[in-house]
Coordinates of C-alpha atoms and ligand atoms in Angstrom, one line a residue:
Chain A
X89 CA -20.7 54.7 -28.3
X90 CA -17.7 56.3 -29.9
X91 CA -15.5 54.6 -27.3
X92 CA -17.1 51.3 -28.2
X93 CA -16.4 51.9 -31.9
X94 CA -12.8 52.5 -31.2
X95 CA -12.6 49.3 -29.2
X96 CA -14.3 47.4 -32.0
X97 CA -11.9 48.7 -34.6
X98 CA -9.0 47.8 -32.4
X99 CA -10.3 44.3 -32.2
X100 CA -10.9 44.2 -35.9
X101 CA -7.2 45.1 -36.4
X102 CA -6.3 42.3 -34.0
X103 CA -8.5 39.8 -35.9
X104 CA -6.6 40.7 -39.1
X105 CA -3.3 39.9 -37.3
X106 CA -4.7 36.7 -35.9
X107 CA -5.8 35.6 -39.4
X108 CA -2.2 36.2 -40.7
X109 CA -0.6 34.3 -37.8
X110 CA -3.1 31.4 -38.1
X111 CA -2.1 31.0 -41.8
X112 CA 1.6 31.4 -41.0
X113 CA 1.6 28.7 -38.3
X114 CA -0.5 26.3 -40.3
X115 CA 1.9 26.8 -43.2
X116 CA 4.8 26.3 -40.9
X117 CA 3.3 23.2 -39.5
X118 CA 2.6 21.8 -43.0
X119 CA -0.9 20.8 -42.1
X120 CA -4.0 22.0 -40.3
X121 CA -7.4 23.4 -40.8
X122 CA -7.5 26.9 -42.2
X123 CA -11.1 27.2 -43.2
X124 CA -12.7 26.6 -39.8
X125 CA -10.0 28.5 -38.0
X126 CA -10.6 31.6 -40.1
X127 CA -14.3 31.5 -39.7
X128 CA -14.1 31.5 -35.9
X129 CA -11.7 34.4 -35.4
X130 CA -14.2 37.1 -34.5
X131 CA -16.2 34.7 -32.3
X132 CA -13.2 33.8 -30.2
X133 CA -11.8 37.4 -30.2
X134 CA -15.0 38.9 -29.0
X135 CA -15.4 36.2 -26.4
X136 CA -11.8 36.5 -25.0
X137 CA -11.4 40.2 -25.2
X138 CA -14.8 41.5 -24.2
X139 CA -16.7 38.8 -22.2
X140 CA -14.7 36.1 -20.7
X141 CA -13.9 36.3 -17.0
X142 CA -10.3 35.0 -17.1
X143 CA -6.8 35.8 -16.1
X144 CA -4.0 34.6 -18.4
X145 CA -1.5 35.2 -15.6
X146 CA -3.4 32.7 -13.4
X147 CA -4.9 30.3 -16.0
X148 CA -6.1 27.8 -13.4
X149 CA -7.9 30.3 -11.2
X150 CA -11.0 28.7 -9.8
X151 CA -13.1 31.8 -10.6
X152 CA -12.5 31.7 -14.3
X153 CA -15.1 31.0 -16.9
X154 CA -14.6 27.9 -19.0
X155 CA -14.3 27.7 -22.8
X156 CA -14.7 24.4 -24.6
X157 CA -13.6 24.5 -28.2
X158 CA -15.7 21.6 -29.3
X159 CA -14.7 22.1 -33.0
X160 CA -11.1 21.2 -31.9
X161 CA -9.7 21.3 -35.4
X162 CA -10.0 25.1 -35.3
X163 CA -7.4 25.3 -32.5
X164 CA -4.9 27.4 -34.5
X165 CA -7.3 30.3 -34.0
X166 CA -7.5 29.6 -30.2
X167 CA -3.8 29.2 -29.9
X168 CA -3.0 32.5 -31.6
X169 CA -5.4 34.3 -29.3
X170 CA -4.2 32.6 -26.1
X171 CA -0.6 33.4 -27.1
X172 CA -1.5 37.1 -27.7
X173 CA -3.2 37.2 -24.3
X174 CA -0.1 35.8 -22.6
X175 CA -1.2 32.3 -21.7
X176 CA 2.1 31.0 -23.1
X177 CA 5.1 32.2 -25.1
X178 CA 4.3 33.3 -28.6
X179 CA 7.3 31.3 -29.7
X180 CA 5.4 28.1 -28.9
X181 CA 3.1 28.9 -31.9
X182 CA 5.9 27.9 -34.2
X183 CA 6.0 24.4 -32.7
X184 CA 2.3 23.8 -33.6
X185 CA 1.9 20.1 -34.5
X186 CA 5.6 19.4 -33.9
X187 CA 7.1 16.8 -31.6
X188 CA 7.4 18.0 -28.0
X189 CA 4.9 20.8 -28.3
X190 CA 2.1 21.6 -26.0
X191 CA 0.2 22.8 -29.0
X192 CA -1.2 19.6 -30.5
X193 CA -2.9 19.3 -33.8
X194 CA -6.2 19.2 -31.9
X195 CA -6.3 20.8 -28.4
X196 CA -5.0 18.7 -25.5
X197 CA -5.7 19.8 -22.0
X198 CA -2.7 17.8 -20.8
X199 CA 0.5 17.3 -22.7
X200 CA 2.1 14.0 -21.8
X201 CA 4.5 13.4 -24.7
X202 CA 7.5 13.3 -22.3
X203 CA 7.9 11.9 -18.9
X204 CA 6.2 14.9 -17.4
X205 CA 2.5 15.6 -17.4
X206 CA 1.9 19.3 -18.3
X207 CA -1.4 21.1 -18.1
X208 CA -1.7 23.3 -21.1
X209 CA -2.6 26.8 -20.0
X210 CA -5.9 28.0 -21.5
X211 CA -7.0 24.6 -22.9
X212 CA -9.8 23.5 -20.7
X213 CA -10.8 20.3 -22.5
X214 CA -9.1 18.0 -25.0
X215 CA -11.2 17.9 -28.2
X216 CA -10.8 16.9 -31.8
X217 CA -13.4 14.2 -32.1
X218 CA -16.5 16.2 -33.1
X219 CA -19.7 16.0 -31.1
X220 CA -18.3 15.6 -27.6
X221 CA -17.5 19.1 -26.4
X222 CA -21.0 20.2 -25.7
X223 CA -21.7 17.4 -23.2
X224 CA -18.5 18.3 -21.3
X225 CA -19.5 21.9 -21.2
X226 CA -23.0 20.9 -20.0
X227 CA -21.3 18.9 -17.2
X228 CA -19.2 21.9 -16.2
X229 CA -22.3 24.2 -16.2
X230 CA -24.1 21.6 -14.1
X231 CA -21.2 21.4 -11.6
X232 CA -21.1 25.1 -11.2
X233 CA -24.9 25.2 -10.6
X234 CA -24.6 22.4 -8.0
X235 CA -22.0 24.4 -6.1
X236 CA -23.8 27.7 -6.5
X237 CA -20.8 29.2 -8.4
X238 CA -21.1 32.1 -10.8
X239 CA -18.7 30.8 -13.4
X240 CA -20.0 30.7 -17.0
X241 CA -19.3 28.0 -19.5
X242 CA -18.8 28.8 -23.2
X243 CA -18.9 26.1 -25.9
X244 CA -17.8 26.8 -29.4
X245 CA -19.4 24.2 -31.8
X246 CA -19.3 23.8 -35.5
X247 CA -22.3 23.4 -37.7
X248 CA -21.1 20.1 -39.0
X249 CA -20.9 18.5 -35.6
X250 CA -24.6 19.0 -35.2
X251 CA -24.9 16.0 -37.4
X252 CA -23.6 13.9 -34.4
X253 CA -26.3 12.5 -32.2
X254 CA -24.4 13.2 -29.0
X255 CA -24.7 16.9 -29.6
X256 CA -28.5 16.6 -29.4
X257 CA -28.3 14.6 -26.2
X258 CA -26.4 17.5 -24.7
X259 CA -28.8 20.1 -26.2
X260 CA -31.9 18.3 -24.9
X261 CA -30.4 17.9 -21.4
X262 CA -29.2 21.5 -21.1
X263 CA -32.6 22.9 -22.2
X264 CA -34.5 20.6 -19.8
X265 CA -32.2 21.5 -16.9
X266 CA -32.4 25.2 -17.8
X267 CA -28.6 25.6 -17.6
X268 CA -28.5 29.3 -18.0
X269 CA -24.8 29.5 -17.1
X270 CA -24.1 27.8 -20.5
X271 CA -23.6 29.8 -23.7
X272 CA -23.0 28.0 -26.9
X273 CA -21.7 29.7 -30.0
X274 CA -22.3 27.9 -33.3
X275 CA -19.8 28.8 -36.0
X276 CA -22.3 28.4 -38.8
X277 CA -20.1 28.6 -41.8
X278 CA -22.3 26.3 -43.9
X279 CA -19.5 24.0 -44.9
X280 CA -18.1 20.8 -43.5
X281 CA -15.2 18.7 -44.6
X282 CA -16.3 17.6 -48.1
X283 CA -19.4 19.5 -49.0
X284 CA -21.9 22.2 -48.0
X285 CA -23.9 21.1 -45.0
X286 CA -27.0 21.5 -47.0
X287 CA -25.7 19.1 -49.6
X288 CA -25.1 16.4 -47.1
X289 CA -27.6 16.5 -44.1
X290 CA -29.0 20.0 -43.5
X291 CA -29.4 21.4 -40.0
X292 CA -32.3 23.6 -41.0
X293 CA -34.3 24.9 -39.4
X294 CA -31.6 25.2 -36.8
X295 CA -32.9 28.2 -34.9
X296 CA -36.3 26.5 -34.5
X297 CA -34.6 23.3 -33.4
X298 CA -32.9 25.1 -30.5
X299 CA -36.1 27.0 -29.6
X300 CA -38.0 23.7 -29.4
X301 CA -35.3 22.3 -27.2
X302 CA -35.9 25.2 -24.8
X303 CA -32.9 27.3 -25.6
X304 CA -32.7 31.0 -26.0
X305 CA -31.4 31.8 -29.5
X306 CA -29.5 34.7 -30.9
X307 CA -28.6 35.0 -34.5
X308 CA -25.7 37.3 -35.6
X309 CA -23.2 38.0 -38.3
X310 CA -20.3 36.1 -36.9
X311 CA -17.8 38.4 -38.4
X312 CA -19.3 41.6 -36.8
X313 CA -17.7 42.1 -33.5
X314 CA -20.5 44.6 -32.5
X315 CA -23.2 42.0 -33.1
X316 CA -21.3 39.2 -31.3
X317 CA -20.7 41.6 -28.4
X318 CA -24.4 42.6 -28.1
X319 CA -25.5 39.0 -28.3
X320 CA -23.0 37.9 -25.7
X321 CA -23.9 40.7 -23.4
X322 CA -27.5 39.8 -23.5
X323 CA -26.9 36.1 -23.3
X324 CA -24.9 36.5 -20.1
X325 CA -27.8 38.3 -18.5
X326 CA -30.6 36.1 -19.8
X327 CA -31.9 33.8 -17.1
X328 CA -33.8 30.5 -17.1
X329 CA -32.4 28.9 -20.3
X330 CA -29.2 27.9 -21.9
X331 CA -28.3 30.3 -24.7
X332 CA -27.0 29.7 -28.2
X333 CA -25.6 32.3 -30.5
X334 CA -25.9 31.1 -34.1
X335 CA -23.1 33.0 -35.7
X336 CA -23.4 33.1 -39.5
X337 CA -19.9 33.0 -40.8
X338 CA -17.8 32.3 -43.9
X339 CA -15.5 29.4 -44.0
X340 CA -12.0 30.6 -44.9
X341 CA -13.1 34.2 -44.2
X342 CA -10.6 36.9 -45.3
X343 CA -8.8 35.0 -48.0
X344 CA -10.6 35.0 -51.4
X345 CA -9.4 31.7 -52.6
X346 CA -10.2 30.0 -49.3
X347 CA -13.7 31.5 -48.7
X348 CA -16.6 29.1 -49.1
X349 CA -14.2 26.5 -50.5
X350 CA -14.2 23.0 -49.0
X351 CA -10.7 22.4 -50.5
X352 CA -9.4 24.7 -47.8
X353 CA -11.0 22.8 -44.9
X354 CA -8.0 20.8 -43.9
X355 CA -4.8 21.6 -45.7
X356 CA -1.9 24.0 -45.3
X357 CA -1.2 26.6 -48.0
X358 CA 2.0 26.5 -50.0
X359 CA 4.5 29.3 -49.2
X360 CA 3.4 31.1 -52.4
X361 CA -0.2 30.9 -51.6
X362 CA 0.5 32.0 -48.0
X363 CA 2.2 35.2 -49.4
X364 CA -0.8 35.8 -51.6
X365 CA -3.2 35.3 -48.6
X366 CA -1.1 37.6 -46.4
X367 CA -1.1 40.3 -49.0
X368 CA -4.8 40.1 -49.4
X369 CA -5.3 40.3 -45.6
X370 CA -3.0 43.2 -45.4
X371 CA -4.9 45.1 -48.0
X372 CA -8.2 44.7 -46.1
Chain B
X53 CA -15.4 -26.0 1.3
X54 CA -15.5 -22.4 0.2
X55 CA -17.9 -20.7 2.6
X56 CA -20.7 -18.9 0.9
X57 CA -22.0 -16.1 3.2
X58 CA -25.0 -15.3 1.0
X59 CA -26.1 -14.9 -2.6
X60 CA -26.2 -11.4 -3.8
X61 CA -25.5 -9.4 -7.0
X62 CA -22.2 -7.7 -7.0
X63 CA -23.8 -4.5 -8.4
X64 CA -25.4 -4.0 -4.9
X65 CA -21.9 -3.2 -3.6
X66 CA -22.1 0.0 -5.6
X67 CA -25.2 1.4 -4.1
X68 CA -24.2 0.4 -0.6
X69 CA -20.7 1.9 -0.9
X70 CA -22.0 5.2 -2.1
X71 CA -24.6 5.5 0.6
X72 CA -22.0 4.8 3.3
X73 CA -19.4 7.2 1.9
X74 CA -21.6 10.1 0.5
X75 CA -21.1 12.3 3.6
X76 CA -17.4 11.8 3.5
X77 CA -17.2 13.0 -0.1
X78 CA -19.4 16.1 -0.4
X79 CA -18.3 16.5 -4.1
X80 CA -19.5 13.0 -5.0
X81 CA -22.2 13.0 -7.7
X82 CA -23.8 9.9 -9.1
X83 CA -25.0 9.7 -12.7
X84 CA -27.5 7.3 -14.1
X85 CA -29.1 6.7 -17.5
X86 CA -32.6 5.5 -16.7
X87 CA -31.1 2.5 -15.0
X88 CA -30.5 3.7 -11.4
X89 CA -32.6 1.1 -9.8
X90 CA -31.0 -1.7 -11.7
X91 CA -27.5 -0.5 -11.0
X92 CA -28.4 -0.1 -7.3
X93 CA -28.2 3.7 -7.2
X94 CA -31.9 4.0 -6.5
X95 CA -31.4 4.6 -2.7
X96 CA -28.6 7.0 -3.2
X97 CA -30.8 8.9 -5.7
X98 CA -33.6 9.1 -3.2
X99 CA -31.5 10.1 -0.3
X100 CA -29.4 12.7 -2.2
X101 CA -31.6 13.9 -5.0
X102 CA -29.4 17.0 -5.5
X103 CA -26.4 14.8 -6.0
X104 CA -27.9 12.4 -8.5
X105 CA -28.3 13.2 -12.2
X106 CA -30.5 11.1 -14.4
X107 CA -29.5 11.9 -18.0
X108 CA -32.1 9.7 -19.5
X109 CA -31.2 7.0 -22.1
X110 CA -28.2 9.0 -23.3
X111 CA -25.1 7.2 -22.2
X112 CA -22.6 9.3 -24.2
X113 CA -24.0 12.4 -22.7
X114 CA -23.7 10.8 -19.2
X115 CA -20.0 10.3 -19.8
X116 CA -19.4 13.8 -21.2
X117 CA -21.3 15.4 -18.4
X118 CA -19.3 13.4 -15.9
X119 CA -16.1 14.7 -17.4
X120 CA -17.4 18.3 -17.3
X121 CA -18.3 17.8 -13.6
X122 CA -15.0 16.4 -12.8
X123 CA -13.2 19.3 -14.5
X124 CA -14.9 21.7 -12.2
X125 CA -14.1 19.8 -9.1
X126 CA -17.0 17.3 -8.6
X127 CA -16.4 13.6 -8.1
X128 CA -18.7 11.9 -10.6
X129 CA -19.6 8.2 -10.6
X130 CA -21.4 7.1 -13.8
X131 CA -23.2 3.8 -13.7
X132 CA -25.3 2.0 -16.2
X133 CA -25.2 -1.4 -17.9
X134 CA -21.6 -2.2 -18.9
X135 CA -22.7 -2.9 -22.4
X136 CA -23.9 0.7 -22.9
X137 CA -21.1 2.3 -20.9
X138 CA -17.9 0.5 -21.9
X139 CA -19.4 -0.5 -25.3
X140 CA -21.3 2.5 -26.6
X141 CA -19.2 5.1 -25.0
X142 CA -15.8 3.7 -25.7
X143 CA -14.6 6.6 -27.8
X144 CA -16.1 9.2 -25.4
X145 CA -14.3 7.4 -22.6
X146 CA -11.1 7.5 -24.5
X147 CA -11.3 11.1 -25.7
X148 CA -13.2 12.8 -22.8
X149 CA -12.4 10.8 -19.7
X150 CA -8.9 9.5 -20.3
X151 CA -7.3 12.0 -22.6
X152 CA -8.5 14.8 -20.3
X153 CA -6.9 13.0 -17.3
X154 CA -10.3 13.4 -15.6
X155 CA -11.2 11.9 -12.3
X156 CA -14.3 10.0 -13.4
X157 CA -15.4 6.6 -12.0
X158 CA -17.3 4.3 -14.4
X159 CA -19.2 1.4 -13.0
X160 CA -20.5 -1.0 -15.6
X161 CA -23.1 -3.4 -14.2
X162 CA -24.9 -6.4 -15.8
X163 CA -21.6 -7.4 -17.3
X164 CA -20.8 -10.8 -18.8
X165 CA -22.7 -13.9 -19.6
X166 CA -24.4 -14.1 -16.1
X167 CA -26.8 -11.3 -17.0
X168 CA -28.6 -14.3 -18.3
X169 CA -32.1 -14.2 -19.9
X170 CA -31.6 -10.8 -21.6
X171 CA -29.3 -12.5 -24.0
X172 CA -26.3 -11.5 -26.0
X173 CA -27.3 -7.9 -26.7
X174 CA -26.8 -7.3 -23.0
X175 CA -24.0 -9.7 -22.2
X176 CA -20.9 -7.6 -22.8
X177 CA -17.9 -10.0 -23.0
X178 CA -15.5 -7.4 -24.3
X179 CA -15.4 -4.6 -21.8
X180 CA -12.3 -5.6 -19.9
X181 CA -10.3 -5.5 -23.1
X182 CA -11.9 -2.3 -24.2
X183 CA -11.2 -0.5 -21.0
X184 CA -7.8 -2.1 -20.4
X185 CA -6.2 -0.7 -23.5
X186 CA -6.9 2.9 -22.5
X187 CA -4.1 5.1 -21.1
X188 CA -5.0 6.5 -17.7
X189 CA -7.6 3.9 -17.0
X190 CA -7.7 1.4 -14.1
X191 CA -9.8 -1.7 -14.4
X192 CA -11.3 -3.5 -11.5
X193 CA -13.4 -6.7 -11.6
X194 CA -14.6 -7.5 -8.1
X195 CA -15.4 -11.1 -7.3
X196 CA -18.5 -10.6 -5.2
X197 CA -20.8 -7.9 -3.6
X198 CA -18.5 -7.4 -0.6
X199 CA -15.5 -6.9 -2.8
X200 CA -17.4 -4.6 -5.1
X201 CA -18.3 -2.4 -2.2
X202 CA -14.7 -2.0 -1.0
X203 CA -13.6 -1.6 -4.6
X204 CA -16.0 1.3 -5.2
X205 CA -14.8 3.0 -2.0
X206 CA -11.2 2.6 -2.8
X207 CA -11.7 3.9 -6.4
X208 CA -12.9 7.2 -4.9
X209 CA -9.7 7.5 -3.0
X210 CA -7.7 7.1 -6.1
X211 CA -7.3 10.1 -8.4
X212 CA -8.0 9.2 -12.0
X213 CA -10.3 7.2 -14.2
X214 CA -11.4 3.8 -12.9
X215 CA -13.7 1.2 -14.6
X216 CA -15.4 -1.2 -12.3
X217 CA -17.2 -4.3 -13.7
X218 CA -20.1 -5.7 -11.8
X219 CA -22.7 -8.4 -12.3
X220 CA -26.4 -8.5 -12.3
X221 CA -27.1 -12.0 -11.0
X222 CA -27.2 -13.2 -7.4
X223 CA -23.9 -14.8 -7.0
X224 CA -22.0 -16.3 -4.1
X225 CA -20.6 -13.9 -1.6
X226 CA -17.5 -15.4 -0.1
X227 CA -15.1 -12.5 0.6
X228 CA -15.3 -11.0 4.1
X229 CA -16.3 -7.3 4.2
X230 CA -13.2 -6.7 6.4
X231 CA -10.8 -8.1 3.9
X232 CA -8.0 -5.9 2.9
X233 CA -8.4 -4.5 -0.6
X234 CA -5.6 -2.6 -2.4
X235 CA -6.1 -1.5 -6.0
X236 CA -3.4 -3.2 -8.1
X237 CA -2.6 -5.8 -5.4
X238 CA -3.8 -9.3 -6.1
X239 CA -5.1 -11.6 -3.3
X240 CA -3.5 -14.9 -2.8
X241 CA -6.5 -17.2 -1.8
X242 CA -4.8 -20.6 -1.8
X243 CA -1.3 -21.9 -1.9
X244 CA -0.3 -24.7 -4.2
X245 CA 2.5 -25.5 -6.6
X246 CA 1.0 -27.7 -9.3
X247 CA -0.8 -25.0 -11.2
X248 CA -1.5 -21.3 -10.8
X249 CA -5.1 -20.3 -11.3
X250 CA -5.5 -16.5 -11.8
X251 CA -9.1 -15.3 -12.0
X252 CA -11.3 -12.2 -11.7
X253 CA -15.0 -11.5 -11.1
X254 CA -17.4 -14.4 -10.8
X255 CA -14.7 -16.8 -11.9
X256 CA -12.8 -16.4 -8.6
X257 CA -15.4 -18.4 -6.8
X258 CA -15.4 -21.1 -9.5
X259 CA -11.7 -21.2 -9.3
X260 CA -11.8 -21.9 -5.6
X261 CA -14.3 -24.7 -6.1
X262 CA -12.1 -26.1 -8.9
X263 CA -9.1 -26.0 -6.6
X264 CA -11.0 -28.1 -4.0
X265 CA -11.9 -30.7 -6.6
X266 CA -8.4 -30.8 -7.8
X267 CA -7.0 -31.1 -4.3
X268 CA -9.0 -34.3 -3.9
X269 CA -7.3 -35.6 -7.0
X270 CA -3.9 -34.7 -5.6
X271 CA -3.4 -31.5 -7.6
X272 CA -2.6 -28.5 -5.6
X273 CA -3.4 -25.1 -7.1
X274 CA -2.3 -21.6 -6.2
X275 CA -5.4 -19.5 -6.6
X276 CA -5.1 -15.7 -7.2
X277 CA -7.9 -13.2 -7.1
X278 CA -6.7 -10.7 -9.7
X279 CA -9.4 -8.2 -9.0
X280 CA -7.5 -5.4 -10.6
X281 CA -6.8 -6.2 -14.2
X282 CA -5.1 -2.8 -14.7
X283 CA -2.6 -1.9 -13.2
X284 CA -2.0 -5.6 -13.0
X285 CA -0.1 -7.1 -10.1
X286 CA 3.0 -8.2 -12.0
X287 CA 4.8 -9.6 -9.0
X288 CA 1.9 -11.9 -8.1
X289 CA 1.9 -13.3 -11.6
X290 CA 5.7 -13.8 -11.8
X291 CA 5.7 -15.5 -8.4
X292 CA 2.9 -17.8 -9.5
X293 CA 4.7 -18.6 -12.8
X294 CA 7.9 -19.4 -10.9
X295 CA 6.2 -21.5 -8.2
X296 CA 3.7 -23.5 -10.4
X297 CA 5.4 -23.5 -13.8
X298 CA 2.0 -23.3 -15.5
X299 CA -1.0 -21.0 -15.3
X300 CA -4.7 -21.1 -16.1
X301 CA -6.6 -17.8 -16.3
X302 CA -10.3 -17.6 -15.8
X303 CA -12.7 -14.8 -16.8
X304 CA -16.3 -14.2 -17.8
X305 CA -15.1 -12.4 -20.9
X306 CA -13.7 -13.2 -24.4
X307 CA -10.4 -14.9 -24.1
X308 CA -9.1 -12.2 -26.4
X309 CA -7.8 -9.1 -24.8
X310 CA -9.0 -9.6 -21.2
X311 CA -7.4 -10.9 -18.0
X312 CA -5.8 -13.9 -19.7
X313 CA -4.1 -11.6 -22.2
X314 CA -3.0 -9.3 -19.5
X315 CA -1.5 -12.2 -17.6
X316 CA 0.2 -13.6 -20.7
X317 CA 1.8 -10.2 -21.4
X318 CA 3.5 -10.4 -18.0
X319 CA 4.3 -14.1 -18.2
X320 CA 5.9 -14.0 -21.7
X321 CA 8.1 -11.2 -20.7
X322 CA 9.3 -12.3 -17.3
X323 CA 9.0 -16.0 -16.9
X324 CA 7.5 -17.9 -19.8
X325 CA 5.4 -20.9 -18.7
X326 CA 2.5 -22.7 -20.4
X327 CA -0.8 -20.9 -20.0
X328 CA -4.4 -21.8 -20.8
X329 CA -7.4 -19.6 -21.0
X330 CA -10.8 -20.3 -19.5
X331 CA -13.2 -17.7 -21.0
X332 CA -15.5 -17.2 -23.9
X333 CA -14.0 -18.4 -27.1
X334 CA -14.9 -15.7 -29.7
X335 CA -18.6 -16.1 -29.5
X336 CA -21.7 -14.2 -28.4
X337 CA -23.8 -15.5 -25.5
X338 CA -27.5 -16.3 -25.5
X339 CA -30.5 -16.2 -23.3
X340 CA -30.8 -18.5 -20.3
X341 CA -30.2 -18.7 -16.6
X342 CA -26.7 -17.7 -15.5
X343 CA -25.8 -21.1 -14.2
X344 CA -26.9 -22.8 -17.4
X345 CA -25.0 -20.4 -19.6
X346 CA -21.8 -20.8 -17.5
X347 CA -22.1 -24.5 -18.0
X348 CA -22.7 -24.3 -21.7
X349 CA -20.0 -21.8 -22.4
X350 CA -17.3 -23.5 -20.3
X351 CA -17.1 -21.2 -17.2
X352 CA -17.9 -23.6 -14.4
X353 CA -15.4 -25.2 -11.9
X354 CA -15.4 -28.4 -13.9
X355 CA -14.1 -26.6 -16.9
X356 CA -11.3 -25.1 -14.9
X357 CA -10.5 -28.5 -13.5
X358 CA -10.2 -29.9 -17.1
X359 CA -8.1 -27.0 -18.2
X360 CA -5.7 -27.3 -15.2
X361 CA -5.1 -31.0 -16.0
X362 CA -4.5 -30.1 -19.6
X363 CA -1.9 -27.3 -19.0
X364 CA 0.0 -29.4 -16.4
X365 CA 0.9 -31.8 -19.2
X366 CA 2.9 -29.0 -20.9
X367 CA 5.0 -28.1 -17.8
Ligands
LIG558 C1 -16.2 12.5 -34.8 C2 -15.4 13.0 -35.9 N1 -15.7 12.6 -37.2 C3 -14.9 13.1 -38.2 C4 -13.9 14.0 -38.0 C5 -13.1 14.5 -39.1 N2 -13.4 15.9 -39.4 C6 -12.6 16.9 -39.0 S1 -13.3 18.4 -39.2 C7 -14.6 17.7 -40.0 C8 -15.8 18.6 -40.5 C9 -15.6 20.0 -40.5 O1 -16.8 20.7 -40.6 P1 -17.4 21.4 -39.4 O2 -17.5 20.5 -38.2 O3 -18.6 22.1 -39.8 O4 -16.3 22.5 -39.0 P2 -15.8 23.8 -39.7 O5 -16.6 23.9 -41.0 O6 -16.1 24.9 -38.8 O7 -14.3 23.6 -39.9 C10 -14.5 16.4 -40.0 C11 -15.5 15.5 -40.7 C12 -13.7 14.4 -36.6 N3 -12.7 15.3 -36.3 N4 -14.5 13.9 -35.7

């Protein structure tokens, strides 16, 4: 138990660093989506550091689990973690959203801005248009089942994209086909681009929806690594159904003026506000 | 006379091809959306139930699942009505199929006016344009069931996304099953130097009939079967432009954005000559038998004949 606590506090420290880097690179890029990147930090960190079967030194290894970041606009969080894990040079983070960079504004599996086609290490699926990632993850899970392979597929979806019909096509299919090698994590930060979800079209009751679509549901505090860890550990073992972890999060988590504020969905902070945010994060 | 071997829907080429080739491609998976019998995948689904996925009436999911399958090493072929594949799923095809550089084959059946009595809701006349504009996408419009069968087989050999457009109706089969078929390489069906006729799909047969009628009137046409609209056979187009000094394109599709446009893009850049377009003129179709509709909407041999005579005046 004690060992676990030390591990968790190490990861918490990493999450703090990730948040700082996310804000720095978004500021440097001059655009991007801080809110949904900050809310997904613990989700991705727990997944990549404690549960994912992967090898950053051999990113295209057949045996690896697959991660689909369906909420593609949150890719700064993913990029920062991939860089820390050694998928690519950390220097590349400073090229986010710039010409000639493999780090596109929304994740691209293949970079083809030049003459050469480059597969981007760690990016399994190009996303950015909401509502598509889950179907692709379902196809991957189905493919692994067909070939009797043990790989797992993780899909990270936003709450807002549950307003897309295509998501429900994927949910219905996965539940019916009992794809238990699929684990979805919903970053339920309650906000979308312009409003609270509940002020546009509510997803509630979300848990009951998933249950009625034949999914196994977990509900956790999406900023508590211990809770995410426990849920992921159980979800990996649970057989017979696809699993969803509804992770309750705070959009803009960690920076007071960004938290729960739709204004910080999709814009970069000024240099001054970045300093303020970094100071705040440092103090935590 | 153009020899008609039989009358058969080109969509049947899909089912036949997959059945013949399934054992050669153990990774091949077919995906249907409550339409397997109509797209001709029914027999495949029965023989290889573990390699057939019915997603229900959920075309977007079908495309997404196909991409996921391909990213983990399967070879997915999605088939449903062209309207609901190329039409409904256009963005999914762009984002998930093409932008991922995935190896997914899309076969849209029941394309065009010849789907007939179902009417305009089912008669997609825009899919060649929709698919052609996508990076990483090849577009093949076979002219009959035999060619459809070879095209499907060849598309599996090719790595990358391919869209194949097939018809519902029983239409003349006039290509030989042994005919050479190379993706991106047009077939020269008839030599002539008065006018070049470049066609795809069901219009290839009509073009051959038109060329025969014209020959009797002393006009000799060079007829090209441009089964691959993308990547288009530039050389065949340029040669035709040089030789005939005028071109008529024929397609069962809007004249905007389809084969005619693709040919014009090549002509204007390399060897500008007058061109006319046989196709649907910015309209929806309607219910009726295929033949009757082709007649009403200007897709029969006689319309090609008129158009050839018209364009020749501008040489
Ligand atoms: C299909 C589609 N529609 C609209 C957008 C523009 N857009 C980007 S993010 C976003 C909403 C963000 O809310 P949510 O999906 O809940 O993500 P999060 O709150 O985690 O950032 C929208 C509408 C998009 N990327 N894709």
